Tab-separated table of C-alpha atoms in Angstrom:
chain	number	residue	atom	x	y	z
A	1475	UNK	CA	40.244	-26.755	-43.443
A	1476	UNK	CA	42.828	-23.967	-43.418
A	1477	UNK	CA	41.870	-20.326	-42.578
A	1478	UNK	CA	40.789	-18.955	-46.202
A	1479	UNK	CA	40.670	-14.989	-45.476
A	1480	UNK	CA	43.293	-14.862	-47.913
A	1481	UNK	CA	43.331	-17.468	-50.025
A	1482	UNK	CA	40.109	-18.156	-52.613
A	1483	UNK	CA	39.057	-21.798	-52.944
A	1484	UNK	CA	37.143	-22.694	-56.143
A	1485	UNK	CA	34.713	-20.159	-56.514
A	1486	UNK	CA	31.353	-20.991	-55.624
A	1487	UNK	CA	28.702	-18.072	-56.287
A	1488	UNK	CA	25.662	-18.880	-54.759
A	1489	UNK	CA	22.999	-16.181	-55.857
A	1490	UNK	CA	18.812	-16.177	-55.480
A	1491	UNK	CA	15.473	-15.736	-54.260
A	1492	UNK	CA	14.448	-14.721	-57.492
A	1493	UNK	CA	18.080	-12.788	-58.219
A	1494	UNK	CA	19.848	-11.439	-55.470
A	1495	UNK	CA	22.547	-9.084	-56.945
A	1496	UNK	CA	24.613	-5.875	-56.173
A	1497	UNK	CA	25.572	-3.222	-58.686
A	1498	UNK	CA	26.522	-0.029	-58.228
A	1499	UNK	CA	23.259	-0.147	-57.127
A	1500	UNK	CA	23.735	-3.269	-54.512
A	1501	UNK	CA	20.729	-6.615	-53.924
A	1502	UNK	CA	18.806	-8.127	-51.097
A	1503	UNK	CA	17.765	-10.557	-52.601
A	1504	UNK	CA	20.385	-10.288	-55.926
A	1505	UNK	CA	19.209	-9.431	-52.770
A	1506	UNK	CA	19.402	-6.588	-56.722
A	1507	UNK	CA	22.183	-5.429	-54.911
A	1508	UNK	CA	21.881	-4.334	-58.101
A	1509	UNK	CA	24.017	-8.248	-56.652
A	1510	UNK	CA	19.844	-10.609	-54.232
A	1511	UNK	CA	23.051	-12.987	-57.762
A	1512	UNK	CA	19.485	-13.153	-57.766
A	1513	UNK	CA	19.053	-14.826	-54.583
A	1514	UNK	CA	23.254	-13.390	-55.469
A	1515	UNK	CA	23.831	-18.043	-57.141
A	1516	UNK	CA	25.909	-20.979	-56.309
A	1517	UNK	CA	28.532	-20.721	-58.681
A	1518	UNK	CA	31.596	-22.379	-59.407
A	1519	UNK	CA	34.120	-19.611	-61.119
A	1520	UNK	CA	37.615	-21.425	-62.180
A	1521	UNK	CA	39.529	-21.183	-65.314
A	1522	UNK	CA	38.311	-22.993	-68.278
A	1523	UNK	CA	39.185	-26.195	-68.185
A	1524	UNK	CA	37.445	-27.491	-71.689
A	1525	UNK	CA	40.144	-26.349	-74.141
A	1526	UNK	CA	41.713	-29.947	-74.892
A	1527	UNK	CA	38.123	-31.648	-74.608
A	1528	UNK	CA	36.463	-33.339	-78.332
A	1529	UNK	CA	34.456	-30.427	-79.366
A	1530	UNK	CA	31.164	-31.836	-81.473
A	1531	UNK	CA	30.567	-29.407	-84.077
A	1532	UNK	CA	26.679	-28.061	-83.543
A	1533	UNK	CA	26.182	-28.529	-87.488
A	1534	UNK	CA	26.223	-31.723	-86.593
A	1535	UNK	CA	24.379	-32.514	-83.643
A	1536	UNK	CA	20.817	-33.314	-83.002
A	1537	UNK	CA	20.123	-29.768	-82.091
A	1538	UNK	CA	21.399	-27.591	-84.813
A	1539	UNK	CA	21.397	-30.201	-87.574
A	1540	UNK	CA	20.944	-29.072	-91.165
A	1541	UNK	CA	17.370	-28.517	-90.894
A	1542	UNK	CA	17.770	-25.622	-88.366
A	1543	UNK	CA	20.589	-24.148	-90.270
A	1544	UNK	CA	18.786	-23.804	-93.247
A	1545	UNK	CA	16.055	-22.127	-91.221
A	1546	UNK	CA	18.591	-20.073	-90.269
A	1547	UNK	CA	19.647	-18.985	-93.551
A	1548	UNK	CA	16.516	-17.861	-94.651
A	1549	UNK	CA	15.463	-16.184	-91.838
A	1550	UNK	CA	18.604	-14.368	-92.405
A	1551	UNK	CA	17.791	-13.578	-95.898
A	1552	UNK	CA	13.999	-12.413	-94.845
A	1553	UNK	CA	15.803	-10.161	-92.555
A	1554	UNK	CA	17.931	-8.742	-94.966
A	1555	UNK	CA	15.528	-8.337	-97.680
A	1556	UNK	CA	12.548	-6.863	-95.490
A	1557	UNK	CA	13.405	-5.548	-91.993
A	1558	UNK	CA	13.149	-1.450	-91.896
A	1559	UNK	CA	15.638	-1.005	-89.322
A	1560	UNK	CA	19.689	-1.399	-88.901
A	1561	UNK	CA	20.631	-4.715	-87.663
A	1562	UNK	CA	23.457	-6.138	-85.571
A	1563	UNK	CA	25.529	-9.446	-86.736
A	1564	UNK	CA	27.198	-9.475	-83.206
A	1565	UNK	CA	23.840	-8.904	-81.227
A	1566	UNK	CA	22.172	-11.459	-83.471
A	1567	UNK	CA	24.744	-14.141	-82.739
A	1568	UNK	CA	24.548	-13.302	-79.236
A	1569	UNK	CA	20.940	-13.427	-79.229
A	1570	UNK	CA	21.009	-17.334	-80.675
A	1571	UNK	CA	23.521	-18.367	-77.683
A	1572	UNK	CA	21.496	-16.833	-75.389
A	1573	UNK	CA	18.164	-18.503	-76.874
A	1574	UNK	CA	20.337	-22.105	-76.441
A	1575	UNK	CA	20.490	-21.727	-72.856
A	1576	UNK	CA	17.126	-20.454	-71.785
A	1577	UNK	CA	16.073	-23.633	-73.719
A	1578	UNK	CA	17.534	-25.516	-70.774
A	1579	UNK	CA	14.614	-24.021	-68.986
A	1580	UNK	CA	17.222	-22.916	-65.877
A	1581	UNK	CA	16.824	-19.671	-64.749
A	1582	UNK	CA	20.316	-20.042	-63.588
A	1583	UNK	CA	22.421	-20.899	-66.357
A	1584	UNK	CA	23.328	-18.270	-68.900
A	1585	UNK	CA	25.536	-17.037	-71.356
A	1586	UNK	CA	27.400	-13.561	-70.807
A	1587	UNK	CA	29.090	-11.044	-73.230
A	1588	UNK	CA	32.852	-10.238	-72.576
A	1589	UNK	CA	30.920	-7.163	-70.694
A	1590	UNK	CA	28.475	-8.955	-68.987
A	1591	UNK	CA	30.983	-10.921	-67.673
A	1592	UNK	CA	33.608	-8.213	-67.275
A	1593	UNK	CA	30.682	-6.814	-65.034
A	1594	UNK	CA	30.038	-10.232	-62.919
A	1595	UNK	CA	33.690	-10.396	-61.509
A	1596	UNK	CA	33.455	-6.977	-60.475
A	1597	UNK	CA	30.483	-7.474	-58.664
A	1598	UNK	CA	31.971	-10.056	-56.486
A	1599	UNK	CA	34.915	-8.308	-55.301
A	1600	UNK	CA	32.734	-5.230	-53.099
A	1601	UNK	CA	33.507	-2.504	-55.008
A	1602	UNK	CA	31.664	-0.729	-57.862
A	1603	UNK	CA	30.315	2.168	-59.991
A	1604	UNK	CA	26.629	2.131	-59.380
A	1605	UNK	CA	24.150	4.132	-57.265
A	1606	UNK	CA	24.138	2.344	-53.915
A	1607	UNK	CA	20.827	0.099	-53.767
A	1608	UNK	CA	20.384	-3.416	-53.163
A	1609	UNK	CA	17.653	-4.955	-55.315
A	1610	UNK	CA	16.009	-8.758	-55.770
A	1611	UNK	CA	13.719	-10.066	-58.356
A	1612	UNK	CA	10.905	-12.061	-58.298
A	1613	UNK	CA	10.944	-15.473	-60.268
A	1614	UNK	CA	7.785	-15.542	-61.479
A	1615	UNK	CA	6.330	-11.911	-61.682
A	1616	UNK	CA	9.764	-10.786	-62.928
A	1617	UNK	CA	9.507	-7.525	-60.042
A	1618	UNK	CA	12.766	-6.248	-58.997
A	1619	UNK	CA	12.203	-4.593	-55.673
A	1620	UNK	CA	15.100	-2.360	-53.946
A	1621	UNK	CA	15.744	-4.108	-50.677
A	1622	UNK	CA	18.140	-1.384	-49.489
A	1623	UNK	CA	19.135	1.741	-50.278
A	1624	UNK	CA	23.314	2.388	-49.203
A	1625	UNK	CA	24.829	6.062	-48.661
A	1626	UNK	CA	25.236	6.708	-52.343
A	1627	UNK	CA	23.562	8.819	-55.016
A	1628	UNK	CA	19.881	6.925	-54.833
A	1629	UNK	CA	19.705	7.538	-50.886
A	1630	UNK	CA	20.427	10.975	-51.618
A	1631	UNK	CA	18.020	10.999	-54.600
A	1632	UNK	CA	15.008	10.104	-52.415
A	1633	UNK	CA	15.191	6.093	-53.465
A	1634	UNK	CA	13.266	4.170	-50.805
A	1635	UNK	CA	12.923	0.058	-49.809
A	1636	UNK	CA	10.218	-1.265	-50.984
A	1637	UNK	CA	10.233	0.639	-54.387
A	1638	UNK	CA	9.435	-1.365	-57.537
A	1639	UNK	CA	11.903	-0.229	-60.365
A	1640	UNK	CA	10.037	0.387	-63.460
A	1641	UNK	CA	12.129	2.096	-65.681
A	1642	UNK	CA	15.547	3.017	-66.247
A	1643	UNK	CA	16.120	5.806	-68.544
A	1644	UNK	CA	13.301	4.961	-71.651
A	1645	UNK	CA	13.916	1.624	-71.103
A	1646	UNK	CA	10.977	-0.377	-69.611
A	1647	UNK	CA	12.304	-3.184	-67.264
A	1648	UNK	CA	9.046	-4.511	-65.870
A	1649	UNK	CA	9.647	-7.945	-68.376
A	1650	UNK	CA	14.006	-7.648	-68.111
A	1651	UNK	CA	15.488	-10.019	-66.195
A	1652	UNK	CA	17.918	-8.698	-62.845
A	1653	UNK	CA	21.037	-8.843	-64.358
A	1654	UNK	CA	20.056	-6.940	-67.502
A	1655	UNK	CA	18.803	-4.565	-65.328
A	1656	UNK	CA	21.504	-4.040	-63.420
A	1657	UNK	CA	23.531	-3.547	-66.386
A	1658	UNK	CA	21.271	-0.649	-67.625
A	1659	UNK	CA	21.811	0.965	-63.751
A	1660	UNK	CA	25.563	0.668	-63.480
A	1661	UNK	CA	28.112	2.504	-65.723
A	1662	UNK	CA	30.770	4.981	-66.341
A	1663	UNK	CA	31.600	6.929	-63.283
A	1664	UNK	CA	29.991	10.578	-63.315
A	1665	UNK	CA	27.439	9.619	-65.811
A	1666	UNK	CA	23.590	9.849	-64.994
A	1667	UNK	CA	20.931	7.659	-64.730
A	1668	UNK	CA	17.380	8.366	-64.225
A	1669	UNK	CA	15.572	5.465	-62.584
A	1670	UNK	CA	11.305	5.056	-62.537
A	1671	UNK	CA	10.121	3.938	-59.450
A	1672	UNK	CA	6.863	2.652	-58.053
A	1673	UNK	CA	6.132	3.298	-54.581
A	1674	UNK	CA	3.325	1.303	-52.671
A	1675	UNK	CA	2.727	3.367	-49.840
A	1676	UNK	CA	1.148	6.497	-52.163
A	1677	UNK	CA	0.747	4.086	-55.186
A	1678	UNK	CA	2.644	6.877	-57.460
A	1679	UNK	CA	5.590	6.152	-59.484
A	1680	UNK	CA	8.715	8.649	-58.858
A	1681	UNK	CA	11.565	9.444	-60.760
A	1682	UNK	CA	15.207	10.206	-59.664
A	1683	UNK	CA	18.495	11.188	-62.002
A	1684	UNK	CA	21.421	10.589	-60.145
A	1685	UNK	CA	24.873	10.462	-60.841
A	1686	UNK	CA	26.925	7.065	-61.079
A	1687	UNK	CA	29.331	6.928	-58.221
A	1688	UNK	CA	32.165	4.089	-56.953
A	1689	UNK	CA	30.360	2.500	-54.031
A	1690	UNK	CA	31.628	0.229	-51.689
A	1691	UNK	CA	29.719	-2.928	-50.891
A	1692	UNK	CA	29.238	-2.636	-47.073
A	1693	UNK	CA	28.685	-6.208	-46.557
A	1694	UNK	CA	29.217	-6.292	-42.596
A	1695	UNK	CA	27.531	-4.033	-40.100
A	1696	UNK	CA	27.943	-4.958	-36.180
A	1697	UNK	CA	26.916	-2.715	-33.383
A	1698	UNK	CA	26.032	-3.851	-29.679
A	1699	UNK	CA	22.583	-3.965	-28.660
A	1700	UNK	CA	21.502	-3.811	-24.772
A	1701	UNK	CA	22.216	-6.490	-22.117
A	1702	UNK	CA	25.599	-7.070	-24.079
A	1703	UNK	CA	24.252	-8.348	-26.962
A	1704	UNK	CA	25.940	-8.349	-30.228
A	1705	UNK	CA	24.496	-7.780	-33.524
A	1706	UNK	CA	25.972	-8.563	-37.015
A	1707	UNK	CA	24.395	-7.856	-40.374
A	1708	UNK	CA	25.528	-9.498	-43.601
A	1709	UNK	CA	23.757	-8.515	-46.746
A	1710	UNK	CA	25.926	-10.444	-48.824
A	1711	UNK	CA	28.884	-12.828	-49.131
A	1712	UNK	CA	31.971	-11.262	-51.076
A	1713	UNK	CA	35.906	-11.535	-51.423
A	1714	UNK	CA	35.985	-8.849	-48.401
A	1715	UNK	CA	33.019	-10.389	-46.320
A	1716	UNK	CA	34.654	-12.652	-44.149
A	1717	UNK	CA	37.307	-10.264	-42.632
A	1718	UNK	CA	34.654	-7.653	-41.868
A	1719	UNK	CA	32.606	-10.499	-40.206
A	1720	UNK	CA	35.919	-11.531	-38.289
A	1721	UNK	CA	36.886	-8.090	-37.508
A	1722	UNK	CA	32.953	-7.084	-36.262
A	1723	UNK	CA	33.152	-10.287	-34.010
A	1724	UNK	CA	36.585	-9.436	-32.373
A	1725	UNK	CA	35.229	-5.508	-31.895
A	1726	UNK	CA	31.871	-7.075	-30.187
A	1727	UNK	CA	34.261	-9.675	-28.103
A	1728	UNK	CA	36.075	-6.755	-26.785
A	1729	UNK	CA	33.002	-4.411	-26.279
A	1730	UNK	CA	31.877	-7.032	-23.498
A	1731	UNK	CA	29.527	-9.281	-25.759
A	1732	UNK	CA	27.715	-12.218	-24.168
A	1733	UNK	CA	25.700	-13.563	-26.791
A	1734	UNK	CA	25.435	-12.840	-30.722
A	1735	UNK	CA	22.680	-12.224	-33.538
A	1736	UNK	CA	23.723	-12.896	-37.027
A	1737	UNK	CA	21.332	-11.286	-39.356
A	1738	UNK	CA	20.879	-12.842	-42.829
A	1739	UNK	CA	17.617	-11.362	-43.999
A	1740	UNK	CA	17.399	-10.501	-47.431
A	1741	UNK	CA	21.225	-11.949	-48.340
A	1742	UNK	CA	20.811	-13.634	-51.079
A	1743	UNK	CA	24.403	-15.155	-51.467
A	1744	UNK	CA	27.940	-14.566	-53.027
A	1745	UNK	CA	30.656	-16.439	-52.689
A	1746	UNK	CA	30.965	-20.082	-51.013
A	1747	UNK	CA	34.545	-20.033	-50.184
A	1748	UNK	CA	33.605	-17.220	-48.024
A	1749	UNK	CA	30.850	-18.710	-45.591
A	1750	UNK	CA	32.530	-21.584	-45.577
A	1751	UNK	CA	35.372	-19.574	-44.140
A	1752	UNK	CA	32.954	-17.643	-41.837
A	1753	UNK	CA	31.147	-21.334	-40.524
A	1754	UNK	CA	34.885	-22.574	-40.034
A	1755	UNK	CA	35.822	-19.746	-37.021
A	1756	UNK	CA	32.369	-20.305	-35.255
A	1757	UNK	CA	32.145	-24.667	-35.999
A	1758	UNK	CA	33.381	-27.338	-34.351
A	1759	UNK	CA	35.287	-30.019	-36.605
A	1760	UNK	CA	33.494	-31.971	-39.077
A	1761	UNK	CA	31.112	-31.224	-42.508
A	1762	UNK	CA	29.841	-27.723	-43.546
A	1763	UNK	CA	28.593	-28.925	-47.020
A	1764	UNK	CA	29.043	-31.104	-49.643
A	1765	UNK	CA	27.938	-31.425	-53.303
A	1766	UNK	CA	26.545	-34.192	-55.634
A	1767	UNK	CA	26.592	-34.295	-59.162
A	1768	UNK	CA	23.722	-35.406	-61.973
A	1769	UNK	CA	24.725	-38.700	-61.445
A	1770	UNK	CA	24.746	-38.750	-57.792
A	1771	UNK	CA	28.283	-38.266	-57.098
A	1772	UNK	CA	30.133	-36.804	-54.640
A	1773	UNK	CA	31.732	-33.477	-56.008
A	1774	UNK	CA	33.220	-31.427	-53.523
A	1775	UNK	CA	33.121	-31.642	-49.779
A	1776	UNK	CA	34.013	-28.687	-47.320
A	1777	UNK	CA	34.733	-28.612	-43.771
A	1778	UNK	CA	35.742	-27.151	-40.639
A	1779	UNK	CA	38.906	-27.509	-38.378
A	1780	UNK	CA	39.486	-27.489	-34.318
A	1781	UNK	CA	41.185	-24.619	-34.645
A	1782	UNK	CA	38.412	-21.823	-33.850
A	1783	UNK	CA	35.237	-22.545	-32.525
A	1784	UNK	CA	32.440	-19.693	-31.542
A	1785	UNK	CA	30.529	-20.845	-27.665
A	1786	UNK	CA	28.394	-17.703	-27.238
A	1787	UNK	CA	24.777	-17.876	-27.484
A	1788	UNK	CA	24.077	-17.239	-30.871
A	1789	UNK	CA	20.405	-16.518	-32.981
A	1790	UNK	CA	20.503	-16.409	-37.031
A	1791	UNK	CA	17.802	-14.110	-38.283
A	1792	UNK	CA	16.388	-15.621	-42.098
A	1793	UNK	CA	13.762	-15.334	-44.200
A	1794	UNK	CA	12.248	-16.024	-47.892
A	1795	UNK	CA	14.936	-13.550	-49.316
A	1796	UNK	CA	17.894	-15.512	-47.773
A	1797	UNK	CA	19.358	-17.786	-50.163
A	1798	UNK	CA	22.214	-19.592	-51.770
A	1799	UNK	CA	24.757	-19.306	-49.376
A	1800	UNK	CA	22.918	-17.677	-45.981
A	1801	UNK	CA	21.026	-20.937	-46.489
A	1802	UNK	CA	24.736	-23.141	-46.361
A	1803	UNK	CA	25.462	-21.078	-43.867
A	1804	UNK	CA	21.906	-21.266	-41.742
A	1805	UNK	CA	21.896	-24.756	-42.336
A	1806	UNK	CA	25.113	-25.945	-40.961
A	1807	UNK	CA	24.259	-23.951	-38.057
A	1808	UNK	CA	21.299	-25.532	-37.665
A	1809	UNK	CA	22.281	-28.863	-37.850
A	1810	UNK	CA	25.246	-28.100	-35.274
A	1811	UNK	CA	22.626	-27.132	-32.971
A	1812	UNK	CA	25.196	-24.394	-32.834
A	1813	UNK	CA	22.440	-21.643	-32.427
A	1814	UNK	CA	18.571	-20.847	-33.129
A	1815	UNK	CA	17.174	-19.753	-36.433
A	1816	UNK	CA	14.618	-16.934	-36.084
A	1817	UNK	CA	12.110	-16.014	-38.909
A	1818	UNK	CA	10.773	-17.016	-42.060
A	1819	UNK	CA	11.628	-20.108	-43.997
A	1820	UNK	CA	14.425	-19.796	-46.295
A	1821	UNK	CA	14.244	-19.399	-50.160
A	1822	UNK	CA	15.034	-22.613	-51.327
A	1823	UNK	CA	18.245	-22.609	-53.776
A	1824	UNK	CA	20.503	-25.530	-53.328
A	1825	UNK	CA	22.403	-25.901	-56.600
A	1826	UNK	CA	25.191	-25.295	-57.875
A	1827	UNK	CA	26.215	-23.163	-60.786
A	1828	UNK	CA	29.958	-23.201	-62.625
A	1829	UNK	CA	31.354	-20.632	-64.707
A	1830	UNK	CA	33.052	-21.514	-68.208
A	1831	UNK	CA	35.273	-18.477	-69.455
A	1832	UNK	CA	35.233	-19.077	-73.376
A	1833	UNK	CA	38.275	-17.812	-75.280
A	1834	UNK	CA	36.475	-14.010	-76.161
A	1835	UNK	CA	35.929	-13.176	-73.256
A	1836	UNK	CA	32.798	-14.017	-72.409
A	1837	UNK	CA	31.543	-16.881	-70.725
A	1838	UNK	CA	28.534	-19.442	-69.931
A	1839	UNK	CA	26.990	-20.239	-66.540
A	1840	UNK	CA	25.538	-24.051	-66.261
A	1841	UNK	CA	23.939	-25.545	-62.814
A	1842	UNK	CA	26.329	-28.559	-62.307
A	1843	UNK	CA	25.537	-29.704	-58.862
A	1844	UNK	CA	23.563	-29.881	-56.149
A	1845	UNK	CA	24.265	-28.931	-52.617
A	1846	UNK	CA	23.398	-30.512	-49.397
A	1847	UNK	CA	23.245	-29.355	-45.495
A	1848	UNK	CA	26.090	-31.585	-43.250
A	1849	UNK	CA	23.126	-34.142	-42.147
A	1850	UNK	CA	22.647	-34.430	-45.900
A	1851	UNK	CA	19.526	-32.406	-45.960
A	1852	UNK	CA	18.457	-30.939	-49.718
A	1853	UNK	CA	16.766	-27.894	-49.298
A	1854	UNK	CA	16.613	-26.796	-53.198
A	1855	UNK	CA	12.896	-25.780	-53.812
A	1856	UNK	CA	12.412	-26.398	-49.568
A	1857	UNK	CA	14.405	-24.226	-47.790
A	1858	UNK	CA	15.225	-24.396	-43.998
A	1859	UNK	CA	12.444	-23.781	-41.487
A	1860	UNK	CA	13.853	-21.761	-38.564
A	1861	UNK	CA	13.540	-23.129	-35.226
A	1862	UNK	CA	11.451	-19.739	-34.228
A	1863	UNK	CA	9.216	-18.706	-36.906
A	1864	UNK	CA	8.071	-15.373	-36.619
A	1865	UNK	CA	6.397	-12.913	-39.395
A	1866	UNK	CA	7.903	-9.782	-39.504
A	1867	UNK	CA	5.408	-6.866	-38.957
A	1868	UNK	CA	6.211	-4.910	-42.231
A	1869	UNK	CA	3.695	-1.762	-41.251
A	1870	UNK	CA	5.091	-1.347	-38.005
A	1871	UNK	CA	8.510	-1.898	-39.687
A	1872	UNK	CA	8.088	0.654	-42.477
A	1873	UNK	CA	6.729	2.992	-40.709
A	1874	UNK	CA	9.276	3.148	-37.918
A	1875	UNK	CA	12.033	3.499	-40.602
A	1876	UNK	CA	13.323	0.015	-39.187
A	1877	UNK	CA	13.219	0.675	-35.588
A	1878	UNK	CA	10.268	-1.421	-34.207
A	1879	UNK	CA	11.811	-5.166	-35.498
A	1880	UNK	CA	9.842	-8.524	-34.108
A	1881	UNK	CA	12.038	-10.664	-35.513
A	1882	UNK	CA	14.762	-8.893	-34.314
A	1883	UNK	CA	12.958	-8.889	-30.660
A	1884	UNK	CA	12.399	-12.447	-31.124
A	1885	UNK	CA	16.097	-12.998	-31.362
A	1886	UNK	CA	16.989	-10.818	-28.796
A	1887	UNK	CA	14.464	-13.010	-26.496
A	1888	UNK	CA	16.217	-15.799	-28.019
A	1889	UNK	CA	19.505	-14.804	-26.588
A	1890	UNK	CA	18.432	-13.763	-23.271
A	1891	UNK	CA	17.087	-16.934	-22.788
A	1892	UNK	CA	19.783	-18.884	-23.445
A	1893	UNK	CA	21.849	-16.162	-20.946
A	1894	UNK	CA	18.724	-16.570	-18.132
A	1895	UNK	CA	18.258	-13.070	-18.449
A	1896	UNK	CA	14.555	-13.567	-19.765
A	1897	UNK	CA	11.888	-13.324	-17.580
A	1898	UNK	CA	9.792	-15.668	-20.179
């Protein structure tokens, strides 16, 4: 497979955990970044390819047959008759697409406005008008947590990891799902936002009015850690991810770096193309990951070339926030033998979503596949158990500000090992 810094395969957004996404805000698991697409999403984004397929009109299908029309109508007509407040013939046609996919029961298919959409190509590209935090939501309890605050407006505000947003604006999100949420964060450049916050550690909620600013996604942080030991952080996989991963492994190489920790905590995915791209410069030949369909087919199958291969010691730091594609990317590494997971067990999202542009603008999202590990493992609903599992200490975490890591440690032992620098 060619070198793809440049040049964008078929989309494939791979997003989590419970949401990983970034806005201007930004996710760990969709990381929000306000994209942990969820856990970021696998998804498939290529132009719409449907527009010379037999269309089968919905008045006469099984699902909207005349029946639910005429429901329909009259609900219409109770609405107009009785209902005290202004109502919206756009929002209300919206609100029926929208009610036809959650009836799929797949958190991961959706419809979007021209907006919403609008919105979701943005986020993808690093860039955006937001406030800087990184946010996931939980599945079930519908939480969104911020996973990381960014040099932006909310750092400066007094936002903190670990908060539970409650409220943005008037607007009570504690039921919203991420991406809705997200919405209500991000916005015109120089407007405010006041955001509710619950904090654990003095069980009080806060609130902060910021100003909406351009923030830069910084997906890639390196720095070298003692005994020559390189350390790379990537909180999400975007259009700009792979050079900065590149560019952070040269600066390492040149720095004096003998071995190499990759941390994917808390990344709940982005774009396919690009960890492909990333596996391909540090894997031998052969299979990073391939795709089935409903049906059991073979959909799409991506590998690696002889052309760059990475033969440092290397440790990949995961837990229950890493999804979508830090789990393609964990997993080929694993099955390489290529280097040693460290952590928690992964979040579990192996499938595939596509995105169908429709012709205003806005567009649905359908799972339409199924992705497997190169020794054809599924981990969707599983995840991938690390080869060192270690709990992270979150106390002695939190209340160093970061500083006093295990897992990290754990890799760093890891690593020293493998250079017989350990004296374990």
């Amino acid at each position: 497979m060619k070198k793809m810094w440049n040049h964008r395969i078929a989309f494939l957004l791979l997003i989590v955990f419970s949401v990983v996404m970034t806005t201007g805000c930004m996710s760990r698991v969709k990381m929000v970044k306000d994209l942990q697409e969820n856990i970021e999403q696998d998804i498939v984004k290529e132009k719409d390819d449907t527009s010379n397929q037999p269309v089968k009109m919905m008045s006469d299908s099984e699902v909207v047959g005349k029946d639910t029309n005429k429901k329909l109508e009259n609900i219409e007509a109770l609405i107009d008759e009785n209902f005290y407040f202004e109502d919206d013939d756009q929002a209300k046609q919206e609100g029926i697409i929208r009610g036809y996919l959650q009836s799929l029961e797949d958190p991961y298919s959706v419809y979007y406005t021209a907006e919403e959409y609008a919105s979701f190509m943005e986020d993808t590209g690093g860039e955006y008008v937001g406030v800087g935090v990184q946010v996931s939501q939980d599945v079930d309890t519908k939480v969104i947590t911020v996973v990381k605050v960014f040099d932006g407006p909310a750092l400066e505000a007094g936002i903190l990891a670990e908060d539970i947003i409650v409220k943005v604006g008037d607007v009570d999100v504690s039921t919203m799902e991420i991406d809705a949420v997200v919405d209500l964060i991000k916005g015109e450049e120089g407007t405010d936002v006041t955001i509710t916050v619950y904090r654990g550690s003095d069980s009080q909620e806060h609130e902060y009015t910021m100003p909406r600013k351009k923030v830069e996604n910084p997906t890639v942080e390196y720095k070298m850690l003692d005994n020559n030991i390189g350390y790379i952080q990537v909180s999400s996989f975007y259009e700009v991810t792979g050079e900065q991963f590149v560019e952070g492994v040269i600066n390492l190489q040149a720095q004096g770096m003998e071995g190499l920790i990759v941390d994917l905590r808390d990344n709940g995915g982005g774009l396919l193309d690009i960890a492909v791209a990333m596996l391909d410069y540090i894997l031998p030949e052969g299979k990073i990951v391939y795709t089935k369909d409903k049906d059991g087919n073979v959909t799409s199958q991506f590998t690696s070339d002889e052309e760059n291969q990475f033969n440092m010691p290397l440790a990949v730091l995961v837990n229950g926030y890493s999804a979508s594609a830090s789990e393609i990317f964990a997993g080929a590494i694993k099955d390489y033998g290529k280097g040693t997971l460290v952590g928690t067990t992964t979040y579990g999202k192996g499938i595939v979503q596509r995105v169908f542009p429709l012709d205003d603008g806005s567009a649905v999202k359908l799972t339409i596949a199924k992705y497997f590990t190169p020794n054809g493992n599924d981990i969707h609903q599983v995840g991938i158990t690390p080869d060192v599992e270690v709990e992270l200490d979150v106390e002695a975490y939190r209340e160093s500000k970061g500083e006093k890591d295990n897992q990290l440690d754990a890799a760093i032992d890891v690593i020293l090992q493998k250079l017989g620098k350990s004296d374990s």
